[in-house]
Amino acid sequence: MIVEIKDLSVRFSTGRAALQALDCVSFTIEPGARIGFVGESGSGKSTLANTLGRLLPTSATIEATTFAIDGQAVPQLSSRELRHLRRDAIAYIFQDPMAALDPTMAIAGQMRLILKEDDASLSGRLEGVGIRNPQRVLSSYPHQLSGGMAQRVTIAMALMRRPRLLIADEPTAALDASLKREVMDLLFARCAEIGAAVLFVSHDLPLVRHYCDRICVMYAGRIVEERETAALFANPAHPYSRALLGAEPGAAKFGERLVAIPGVPPALYEPTNQCAFAPRCPDVHVTCSRHRPEDLTVDGGCAKCLFANASELREQA
Ligand SMILES: Nc1ncnc2c1ncn2[C@@H]1O[C@H](COP(=O)(O)OP(=O)(O)OP(=O)(O)O)[C@@H](O)[C@H]1O
Ligand SMILES: [Mg+2]
Protein backbone atom coordinates (compact mmCIF):
# COMPACT_ATOMS: atom_id res chain seq x y z
CA MET A 1 0.00 0.00 0.00
CA ILE A 2 1.43 3.40 -0.95
CA VAL A 3 -1.08 5.43 1.01
CA GLU A 4 -3.11 4.24 3.99
CA ILE A 5 -5.34 6.82 5.61
CA LYS A 6 -7.98 6.29 8.25
CA ASP A 7 -10.03 8.97 9.97
CA LEU A 8 -7.86 11.86 8.88
CA SER A 9 -9.08 15.25 10.06
CA VAL A 10 -7.51 18.64 9.46
CA ARG A 11 -8.51 21.79 11.31
CA PHE A 12 -7.29 25.30 10.55
CA SER A 13 -7.29 27.77 13.43
CA THR A 14 -8.55 31.06 12.05
CA GLY A 15 -9.35 34.44 13.59
CA ARG A 16 -12.90 33.17 14.23
CA ALA A 17 -13.33 29.53 15.20
CA ALA A 18 -11.50 26.44 13.96
CA LEU A 19 -12.36 25.49 10.39
CA GLN A 20 -12.75 21.75 9.84
CA ALA A 21 -11.33 21.35 6.32
CA LEU A 22 -11.13 17.53 6.47
CA ASP A 23 -13.48 15.45 8.55
CA CYS A 24 -12.62 11.76 9.11
CA VAL A 25 -11.36 10.98 5.63
CA SER A 26 -10.34 7.36 4.94
CA PHE A 27 -8.91 5.79 1.78
CA THR A 28 -5.99 3.74 0.50
CA ILE A 29 -3.91 3.87 -2.67
CA GLU A 30 -2.32 0.70 -4.06
CA PRO A 31 0.97 0.84 -6.02
CA GLY A 32 0.35 2.07 -9.56
CA ALA A 33 -3.32 2.95 -8.89
CA ARG A 34 -4.94 6.04 -10.38
CA ILE A 35 -7.37 7.71 -8.03
CA GLY A 36 -9.34 10.88 -8.75
CA PHE A 37 -10.67 13.44 -6.25
CA VAL A 38 -13.59 15.61 -7.32
CA GLY A 39 -16.01 17.95 -5.58
CA GLU A 40 -16.93 21.60 -5.66
CA SER A 41 -14.67 24.41 -4.56
CA GLY A 42 -13.84 24.32 -0.83
CA SER A 43 -14.63 20.62 -0.40
CA GLY A 44 -11.10 19.93 0.85
CA LYS A 45 -9.34 18.40 -2.16
CA SER A 46 -6.20 20.57 -2.02
CA THR A 47 -6.06 20.36 1.77
CA LEU A 48 -6.02 16.58 1.42
CA ALA A 49 -3.39 16.65 -1.35
CA ASN A 50 -1.17 18.97 0.68
CA THR A 51 -1.67 17.03 3.93
CA LEU A 52 -0.11 13.95 2.32
CA GLY A 53 3.25 15.74 2.09
CA ARG A 54 2.63 17.70 5.30
CA LEU A 55 2.65 20.87 3.25
CA LEU A 56 0.18 22.69 5.50
CA PRO A 57 0.62 26.02 7.29
CA THR A 58 1.32 26.01 11.03
CA SER A 59 -2.31 26.99 11.66
CA ALA A 60 -3.31 23.44 10.68
CA THR A 61 -3.81 20.55 13.11
CA ILE A 62 -3.73 17.03 11.73
CA GLU A 63 -5.38 14.09 13.49
CA ALA A 64 -5.60 10.55 12.16
CA THR A 65 -5.98 6.97 13.33
CA THR A 66 -3.69 5.89 10.47
CA PHE A 67 -1.71 8.17 8.18
CA ALA A 68 1.03 6.24 6.40
CA ILE A 69 2.83 6.73 3.09
CA ASP A 70 5.07 3.97 1.79
CA GLY A 71 4.80 2.31 5.19
CA GLN A 72 5.95 5.37 7.16
CA ALA A 73 3.72 7.07 9.73
CA VAL A 74 3.77 10.62 8.34
CA PRO A 75 2.75 12.59 11.47
CA GLN A 76 5.68 11.06 13.40
CA LEU A 77 8.39 11.80 10.80
CA SER A 78 11.28 14.05 11.83
CA SER A 79 12.03 16.95 9.48
CA ARG A 80 14.92 14.95 7.97
CA GLU A 81 12.71 11.90 7.35
CA LEU A 82 10.03 14.17 5.94
CA ARG A 83 12.54 15.64 3.50
CA HIS A 84 13.41 12.11 2.33
CA LEU A 85 9.73 11.27 1.91
CA ARG A 86 9.13 14.41 -0.17
CA ARG A 87 12.27 13.82 -2.19
CA ASP A 88 11.99 10.12 -2.93
CA ALA A 89 8.49 8.75 -2.33
CA ILE A 90 6.10 11.49 -3.44
CA ALA A 91 6.09 14.25 -6.02
CA TYR A 92 3.69 17.08 -6.71
CA ILE A 93 2.41 18.80 -9.81
CA PHE A 94 0.51 21.98 -9.09
CA GLN A 95 -1.98 24.06 -11.01
CA ASP A 96 0.38 26.81 -12.15
CA PRO A 97 3.68 25.56 -13.61
CA MET A 98 5.11 29.08 -13.66
CA ALA A 99 4.66 29.37 -9.90
CA ALA A 100 6.22 25.93 -9.39
CA LEU A 101 9.42 26.85 -11.26
CA ASP A 102 12.09 29.19 -9.93
CA PRO A 103 12.01 32.37 -12.07
CA THR A 104 15.67 33.17 -11.34
CA MET A 105 17.20 29.96 -12.67
CA ALA A 106 17.47 28.32 -16.09
CA ILE A 107 15.70 24.94 -16.39
CA ALA A 108 18.96 22.91 -16.48
CA GLY A 109 20.03 24.32 -13.11
CA GLN A 110 16.64 23.56 -11.58
CA MET A 111 16.73 19.99 -12.86
CA ARG A 112 20.23 19.50 -11.47
CA LEU A 113 18.99 20.42 -8.01
CA ILE A 114 16.96 17.20 -8.21
CA LEU A 115 19.58 14.94 -9.82
CA LYS A 116 23.08 15.91 -10.92
CA GLU A 117 23.00 14.77 -14.55
CA ASP A 118 24.77 15.89 -17.71
CA ASP A 119 23.05 17.83 -20.49
CA ALA A 120 22.49 14.73 -22.62
CA SER A 121 20.56 12.95 -19.84
CA LEU A 122 18.50 16.05 -19.02
CA SER A 123 17.68 16.49 -22.72
CA GLY A 124 16.53 12.88 -22.83
CA ARG A 125 14.19 13.54 -19.92
CA LEU A 126 12.69 16.57 -21.67
CA GLU A 127 12.28 14.58 -24.90
CA GLY A 128 10.47 11.98 -22.82
CA VAL A 129 7.77 14.55 -22.03
CA GLY A 130 7.36 15.58 -25.66
CA ILE A 131 9.72 18.58 -25.79
CA ARG A 132 11.23 18.71 -29.26
CA ASN A 133 14.00 21.25 -28.71
CA PRO A 134 15.36 20.20 -25.30
CA GLN A 135 18.66 22.08 -25.59
CA ARG A 136 16.87 25.40 -25.97
CA VAL A 137 14.52 24.61 -23.06
CA LEU A 138 17.42 23.60 -20.79
CA SER A 139 19.01 27.01 -21.23
CA SER A 140 15.69 28.91 -20.95
CA TYR A 141 14.25 30.67 -17.93
CA PRO A 142 10.63 29.82 -17.03
CA HIS A 143 9.25 33.10 -18.45
CA GLN A 144 10.64 32.11 -21.86
CA LEU A 145 8.45 28.98 -21.98
CA SER A 146 4.79 28.62 -22.90
CA GLY A 147 2.42 27.33 -20.21
CA GLY A 148 2.17 23.90 -21.86
CA MET A 149 5.92 23.59 -22.15
CA ALA A 150 6.44 24.70 -18.55
CA GLN A 151 3.96 22.08 -17.34
CA ARG A 152 5.82 19.41 -19.36
CA VAL A 153 9.02 20.53 -17.62
CA THR A 154 7.41 20.24 -14.16
CA ILE A 155 6.20 16.72 -15.09
CA ALA A 156 9.72 15.73 -16.17
CA MET A 157 11.13 17.18 -12.94
CA ALA A 158 8.49 15.54 -10.73
CA LEU A 159 9.31 12.11 -12.15
CA MET A 160 13.11 12.38 -12.10
CA ARG A 161 13.49 10.49 -8.84
CA ARG A 162 10.87 7.88 -9.79
CA PRO A 163 8.37 8.69 -7.03
CA ARG A 164 5.95 5.99 -5.88
CA LEU A 165 3.11 8.52 -5.73
CA LEU A 166 2.48 11.55 -7.91
CA ILE A 167 0.00 14.10 -6.53
CA ALA A 168 -1.41 16.28 -9.31
CA ASP A 169 -3.66 19.09 -8.05
CA GLU A 170 -5.53 20.54 -11.03
CA PRO A 171 -2.52 20.15 -13.32
CA THR A 172 -4.45 21.28 -16.38
CA ALA A 173 -6.07 24.42 -14.92
CA ALA A 174 -3.52 26.76 -16.56
CA LEU A 175 -3.52 24.96 -19.91
CA ASP A 176 -5.75 25.67 -22.87
CA ALA A 177 -8.29 23.03 -23.78
CA SER A 178 -6.39 21.62 -26.78
CA LEU A 179 -3.33 20.88 -24.63
CA LYS A 180 -5.10 19.26 -21.69
CA ARG A 181 -5.41 15.77 -23.13
CA GLU A 182 -1.92 15.82 -24.59
CA VAL A 183 -0.28 16.78 -21.30
CA MET A 184 -2.41 14.38 -19.26
CA ASP A 185 -1.74 11.48 -21.68
CA LEU A 186 1.89 12.11 -21.12
CA LEU A 187 1.62 12.37 -17.35
CA PHE A 188 -0.30 9.12 -16.97
CA ALA A 189 1.86 7.27 -19.52
CA ARG A 190 5.09 8.28 -17.79
CA CYS A 191 3.67 7.34 -14.38
CA ALA A 192 2.62 3.93 -15.74
CA GLU A 193 6.16 3.39 -17.07
CA ILE A 194 7.76 3.97 -13.69
CA GLY A 195 4.91 2.32 -11.74
CA ALA A 196 3.95 5.48 -9.83
CA ALA A 197 0.45 5.78 -8.40
CA VAL A 198 -1.39 9.00 -9.25
CA LEU A 199 -3.67 11.05 -7.02
CA PHE A 200 -5.43 13.35 -9.48
CA VAL A 201 -7.47 16.34 -8.26
CA SER A 202 -9.62 18.03 -10.87
CA HIS A 203 -12.89 19.82 -11.58
CA ASP A 204 -12.88 18.26 -15.04
CA LEU A 205 -15.08 15.19 -14.62
CA PRO A 206 -14.55 13.80 -18.15
CA LEU A 207 -10.80 13.98 -17.62
CA VAL A 208 -10.97 12.21 -14.26
CA ARG A 209 -13.29 9.60 -15.76
CA HIS A 210 -10.89 8.97 -18.61
CA TYR A 211 -7.74 8.50 -16.54
CA CYS A 212 -8.73 7.19 -13.09
CA ASP A 213 -9.70 3.71 -11.91
CA ARG A 214 -11.39 4.97 -8.76
CA ILE A 215 -12.97 8.27 -7.83
CA CYS A 216 -13.56 9.90 -4.45
CA VAL A 217 -16.30 12.51 -4.38
CA MET A 218 -15.69 15.09 -1.66
CA TYR A 219 -18.22 17.32 0.03
CA ALA A 220 -17.62 19.57 3.06
CA GLY A 221 -14.36 17.86 4.02
CA ARG A 222 -15.65 14.30 3.74
CA ILE A 223 -15.39 11.63 1.07
CA VAL A 224 -19.10 11.11 0.50
CA GLU A 225 -18.65 8.46 -2.16
CA GLU A 226 -15.73 6.29 -3.27
CA ARG A 227 -16.38 4.10 -6.29
CA GLU A 228 -14.84 2.38 -9.24
CA THR A 229 -15.04 4.92 -12.04
CA ALA A 230 -17.44 2.99 -14.28
CA ALA A 231 -19.80 2.24 -11.37
CA LEU A 232 -19.87 5.88 -10.27
CA PHE A 233 -20.75 7.20 -13.70
CA ALA A 234 -23.25 4.42 -14.39
CA ASN A 235 -25.09 4.77 -11.11
CA PRO A 236 -23.92 7.40 -8.60
CA ALA A 237 -25.13 6.38 -5.14
CA HIS A 238 -24.88 9.66 -3.22
CA PRO A 239 -27.33 12.47 -4.09
CA TYR A 240 -24.38 14.89 -4.12
CA SER A 241 -22.55 12.76 -6.70
CA ARG A 242 -25.72 12.67 -8.80
CA ALA A 243 -26.00 16.45 -8.56
CA LEU A 244 -22.31 16.94 -9.40
CA LEU A 245 -22.47 14.65 -12.43
CA GLY A 246 -25.69 16.36 -13.52
CA ALA A 247 -24.02 19.78 -13.28
CA GLU A 248 -21.21 18.76 -15.64
CA PRO A 249 -21.43 21.22 -18.58
CA GLY A 250 -20.88 18.39 -21.10
CA ALA A 251 -24.05 16.67 -19.79
CA ALA A 252 -26.25 19.46 -21.21
CA LYS A 253 -27.47 19.20 -24.78
CA PHE A 254 -26.87 22.07 -27.20
CA GLY A 255 -29.24 24.96 -26.40
CA GLU A 256 -30.15 23.59 -22.95
CA ARG A 257 -29.56 25.63 -19.80
CA LEU A 258 -26.64 24.45 -17.69
CA VAL A 259 -27.69 22.84 -14.42
CA ALA A 260 -26.32 24.22 -11.14
CA ILE A 261 -26.56 22.60 -7.70
CA PRO A 262 -28.91 24.88 -5.73
CA GLY A 263 -27.73 26.35 -2.43
CA VAL A 264 -24.19 26.69 -1.09
CA PRO A 265 -21.88 24.31 0.78
CA PRO A 266 -21.95 24.68 4.58
CA ALA A 267 -19.50 26.89 6.46
CA LEU A 268 -17.10 24.47 8.09
CA TYR A 269 -16.89 26.18 11.49
CA GLU A 270 -19.54 24.15 13.30
CA PRO A 271 -19.18 20.38 13.72
CA THR A 272 -22.36 18.90 12.32
CA ASN A 273 -24.36 15.95 13.49
CA GLN A 274 -26.35 15.65 10.33
CA CYS A 275 -25.60 14.87 6.72
CA ALA A 276 -23.76 18.00 5.52
CA PHE A 277 -25.58 17.80 2.17
CA ALA A 278 -29.05 17.53 3.76
CA PRO A 279 -29.94 21.26 3.37
CA ARG A 280 -29.35 21.02 -0.42
CA CYS A 281 -30.40 17.44 -1.04
CA PRO A 282 -33.35 16.88 -3.40
CA ASP A 283 -33.99 13.47 -1.78
CA VAL A 284 -33.68 14.65 1.84
CA HIS A 285 -35.50 12.62 4.49
CA VAL A 286 -36.31 13.69 8.03
CA THR A 287 -33.70 11.28 9.46
CA CYS A 288 -30.93 12.96 7.39
CA SER A 289 -30.85 15.91 9.77
CA ARG A 290 -30.62 13.63 12.82
CA HIS A 291 -27.83 11.25 11.82
CA ARG A 292 -24.37 11.66 10.50
CA PRO A 293 -24.18 9.05 7.74
CA GLU A 294 -21.31 6.57 7.72
CA ASP A 295 -20.19 4.44 4.77
CA LEU A 296 -22.70 2.06 3.24
CA THR A 297 -21.42 -0.54 0.81
CA VAL A 298 -22.61 -0.03 -2.75
CA ASP A 299 -21.62 -1.71 -6.00
CA GLY A 300 -17.89 -1.00 -6.58
CA GLY A 301 -17.36 1.06 -3.42
CA CYS A 302 -19.17 2.92 -0.65
CA ALA A 303 -21.21 6.05 -0.05
CA LYS A 304 -22.06 8.11 3.03
CA CYS A 305 -25.81 8.38 2.59
CA LEU A 306 -28.49 6.70 4.68
CA PHE A 307 -30.29 6.00 1.41
CA ALA A 308 -27.29 5.11 -0.74
CA ASN A 309 -28.94 1.94 -1.94
CA ALA A 310 -32.29 3.56 -2.61
CA SER A 311 -31.61 3.96 -6.34
CA GLU A 312 -31.04 0.20 -6.59
CA LEU A 313 -34.32 -0.36 -4.76
CA ARG A 314 -36.03 2.14 -7.07
CA GLU A 315 -34.63 0.27 -10.09
CA GLN A 316 -35.84 -3.06 -8.74
CA ALA A 317 -39.35 -1.70 -8.02
N1 LIG B 1 -4.60 27.94 5.19
C1 LIG B 1 -5.91 27.92 5.42
N2 LIG B 1 -6.46 28.57 6.48
C2 LIG B 1 -7.79 28.54 6.73
N3 LIG B 1 -8.67 27.88 5.96
C3 LIG B 1 -8.20 27.22 4.89
C4 LIG B 1 -6.81 27.20 4.55
N4 LIG B 1 -6.63 26.46 3.41
C5 LIG B 1 -7.87 26.03 3.06
N5 LIG B 1 -8.80 26.48 3.94
C6 LIG B 1 -10.25 26.20 3.91
O1 LIG B 1 -10.41 24.79 3.88
C7 LIG B 1 -11.51 24.44 3.05
C8 LIG B 1 -11.04 23.48 1.98
O2 LIG B 1 -10.21 24.20 1.08
P1 LIG B 1 -9.44 23.50 -0.13
O3 LIG B 1 -8.53 24.51 -0.73
O4 LIG B 1 -8.85 22.23 0.35
O5 LIG B 1 -10.65 23.19 -1.14
P2 LIG B 1 -10.60 22.62 -2.63
O6 LIG B 1 -11.55 21.48 -2.67
O7 LIG B 1 -9.19 22.37 -3.03
O8 LIG B 1 -11.21 23.85 -3.47
P3 LIG B 1 -10.87 24.31 -4.98
O9 LIG B 1 -11.63 23.37 -5.85
O10 LIG B 1 -11.39 25.70 -5.03
O11 LIG B 1 -9.38 24.25 -5.18
C9 LIG B 1 -12.07 25.75 2.50
O12 LIG B 1 -13.16 26.15 3.32
C10 LIG B 1 -10.91 26.71 2.64
O13 LIG B 1 -11.37 28.03 2.79
MG1 LIG C 1 -7.95 23.13 -4.57
Short mmCIF file of C-alpha atoms in Angstrom, two decimals, residues 178-299:
data_model
loop_
_atom_site.label_atom_id
_atom_site.label_comp_id
_atom_site.label_asym_id
_atom_site.label_seq_id
_atom_site.Cartn_x
_atom_site.Cartn_y
_atom_site.Cartn_z
CA SER A 178 -6.39 21.62 -26.78
CA LEU A 179 -3.33 20.88 -24.63
CA LYS A 180 -5.10 19.26 -21.69
CA ARG A 181 -5.41 15.77 -23.13
CA GLU A 182 -1.92 15.82 -24.59
CA VAL A 183 -0.28 16.78 -21.30
CA MET A 184 -2.41 14.38 -19.26
CA ASP A 185 -1.74 11.48 -21.68
CA LEU A 186 1.89 12.11 -21.12
CA LEU A 187 1.62 12.37 -17.35
CA PHE A 188 -0.30 9.12 -16.97
CA ALA A 189 1.86 7.27 -19.52
CA ARG A 190 5.09 8.28 -17.79
CA CYS A 191 3.67 7.34 -14.38
CA ALA A 192 2.62 3.93 -15.74
CA GLU A 193 6.16 3.39 -17.07
CA ILE A 194 7.76 3.97 -13.69
CA GLY A 195 4.91 2.32 -11.74
CA ALA A 196 3.95 5.48 -9.83
CA ALA A 197 0.45 5.78 -8.40
CA VAL A 198 -1.39 9.00 -9.25
CA LEU A 199 -3.67 11.05 -7.02
CA PHE A 200 -5.43 13.35 -9.48
CA VAL A 201 -7.47 16.34 -8.26
CA SER A 202 -9.62 18.03 -10.87
CA HIS A 203 -12.89 19.82 -11.58
CA ASP A 204 -12.88 18.26 -15.04
CA LEU A 205 -15.08 15.19 -14.62
CA PRO A 206 -14.55 13.80 -18.15
CA LEU A 207 -10.80 13.98 -17.62
CA VAL A 208 -10.97 12.21 -14.26
CA ARG A 209 -13.29 9.60 -15.76
CA HIS A 210 -10.89 8.97 -18.61
CA TYR A 211 -7.74 8.50 -16.54
CA CYS A 212 -8.73 7.19 -13.09
CA ASP A 213 -9.70 3.71 -11.91
CA ARG A 214 -11.39 4.97 -8.76
CA ILE A 215 -12.97 8.27 -7.83
CA CYS A 216 -13.56 9.90 -4.45
CA VAL A 217 -16.30 12.51 -4.38
CA MET A 218 -15.69 15.09 -1.66
CA TYR A 219 -18.22 17.32 0.03
CA ALA A 220 -17.62 19.57 3.06
CA GLY A 221 -14.36 17.86 4.02
CA ARG A 222 -15.65 14.30 3.74
CA ILE A 223 -15.39 11.63 1.07
CA VAL A 224 -19.10 11.11 0.50
CA GLU A 225 -18.65 8.46 -2.16
CA GLU A 226 -15.73 6.29 -3.27
CA ARG A 227 -16.38 4.10 -6.29
CA GLU A 228 -14.84 2.38 -9.24
CA THR A 229 -15.04 4.92 -12.04
CA ALA A 230 -17.44 2.99 -14.28
CA ALA A 231 -19.80 2.24 -11.37
CA LEU A 232 -19.87 5.88 -10.27
CA PHE A 233 -20.75 7.20 -13.70
CA ALA A 234 -23.25 4.42 -14.39
CA ASN A 235 -25.09 4.77 -11.11
CA PRO A 236 -23.92 7.40 -8.60
CA ALA A 237 -25.13 6.38 -5.14
CA HIS A 238 -24.88 9.66 -3.22
CA PRO A 239 -27.33 12.47 -4.09
CA TYR A 240 -24.38 14.89 -4.12
CA SER A 241 -22.55 12.76 -6.70
CA ARG A 242 -25.72 12.67 -8.80
CA ALA A 243 -26.00 16.45 -8.56
CA LEU A 244 -22.31 16.94 -9.40
CA LEU A 245 -22.47 14.65 -12.43
CA GLY A 246 -25.69 16.36 -13.52
CA ALA A 247 -24.02 19.78 -13.28
CA GLU A 248 -21.21 18.76 -15.64
CA PRO A 249 -21.43 21.22 -18.58
CA GLY A 250 -20.88 18.39 -21.10
CA ALA A 251 -24.05 16.67 -19.79
CA ALA A 252 -26.25 19.46 -21.21
CA LYS A 253 -27.47 19.20 -24.78
CA PHE A 254 -26.87 22.07 -27.20
CA GLY A 255 -29.24 24.96 -26.40
CA GLU A 256 -30.15 23.59 -22.95
CA ARG A 257 -29.56 25.63 -19.80
CA LEU A 258 -26.64 24.45 -17.69
CA VAL A 259 -27.69 22.84 -14.42
CA ALA A 260 -26.32 24.22 -11.14
CA ILE A 261 -26.56 22.60 -7.70
CA PRO A 262 -28.91 24.88 -5.73
CA GLY A 263 -27.73 26.35 -2.43
CA VAL A 264 -24.19 26.69 -1.09
CA PRO A 265 -21.88 24.31 0.78
CA PRO A 266 -21.95 24.68 4.58
CA ALA A 267 -19.50 26.89 6.46
CA LEU A 268 -17.10 24.47 8.09
CA TYR A 269 -16.89 26.18 11.49
CA GLU A 270 -19.54 24.15 13.30
CA PRO A 271 -19.18 20.38 13.72
CA THR A 272 -22.36 18.90 12.32
CA ASN A 273 -24.36 15.95 13.49
CA GLN A 274 -26.35 15.65 10.33
CA CYS A 275 -25.60 14.87 6.72
CA ALA A 276 -23.76 18.00 5.52
CA PHE A 277 -25.58 17.80 2.17
CA ALA A 278 -29.05 17.53 3.76
CA PRO A 279 -29.94 21.26 3.37
CA ARG A 280 -29.35 21.02 -0.42
CA CYS A 281 -30.40 17.44 -1.04
CA PRO A 282 -33.35 16.88 -3.40
CA ASP A 283 -33.99 13.47 -1.78
CA VAL A 284 -33.68 14.65 1.84
CA HIS A 285 -35.50 12.62 4.49
CA VAL A 286 -36.31 13.69 8.03
CA THR A 287 -33.70 11.28 9.46
CA CYS A 288 -30.93 12.96 7.39
CA SER A 289 -30.85 15.91 9.77
CA ARG A 290 -30.62 13.63 12.82
CA HIS A 291 -27.83 11.25 11.82
CA ARG A 292 -24.37 11.66 10.50
CA PRO A 293 -24.18 9.05 7.74
CA GLU A 294 -21.31 6.57 7.72
CA ASP A 295 -20.19 4.44 4.77
CA LEU A 296 -22.70 2.06 3.24
CA THR A 297 -21.42 -0.54 0.81
CA VAL A 298 -22.61 -0.03 -2.75
CA ASP A 299 -21.62 -1.71 -6.00
#
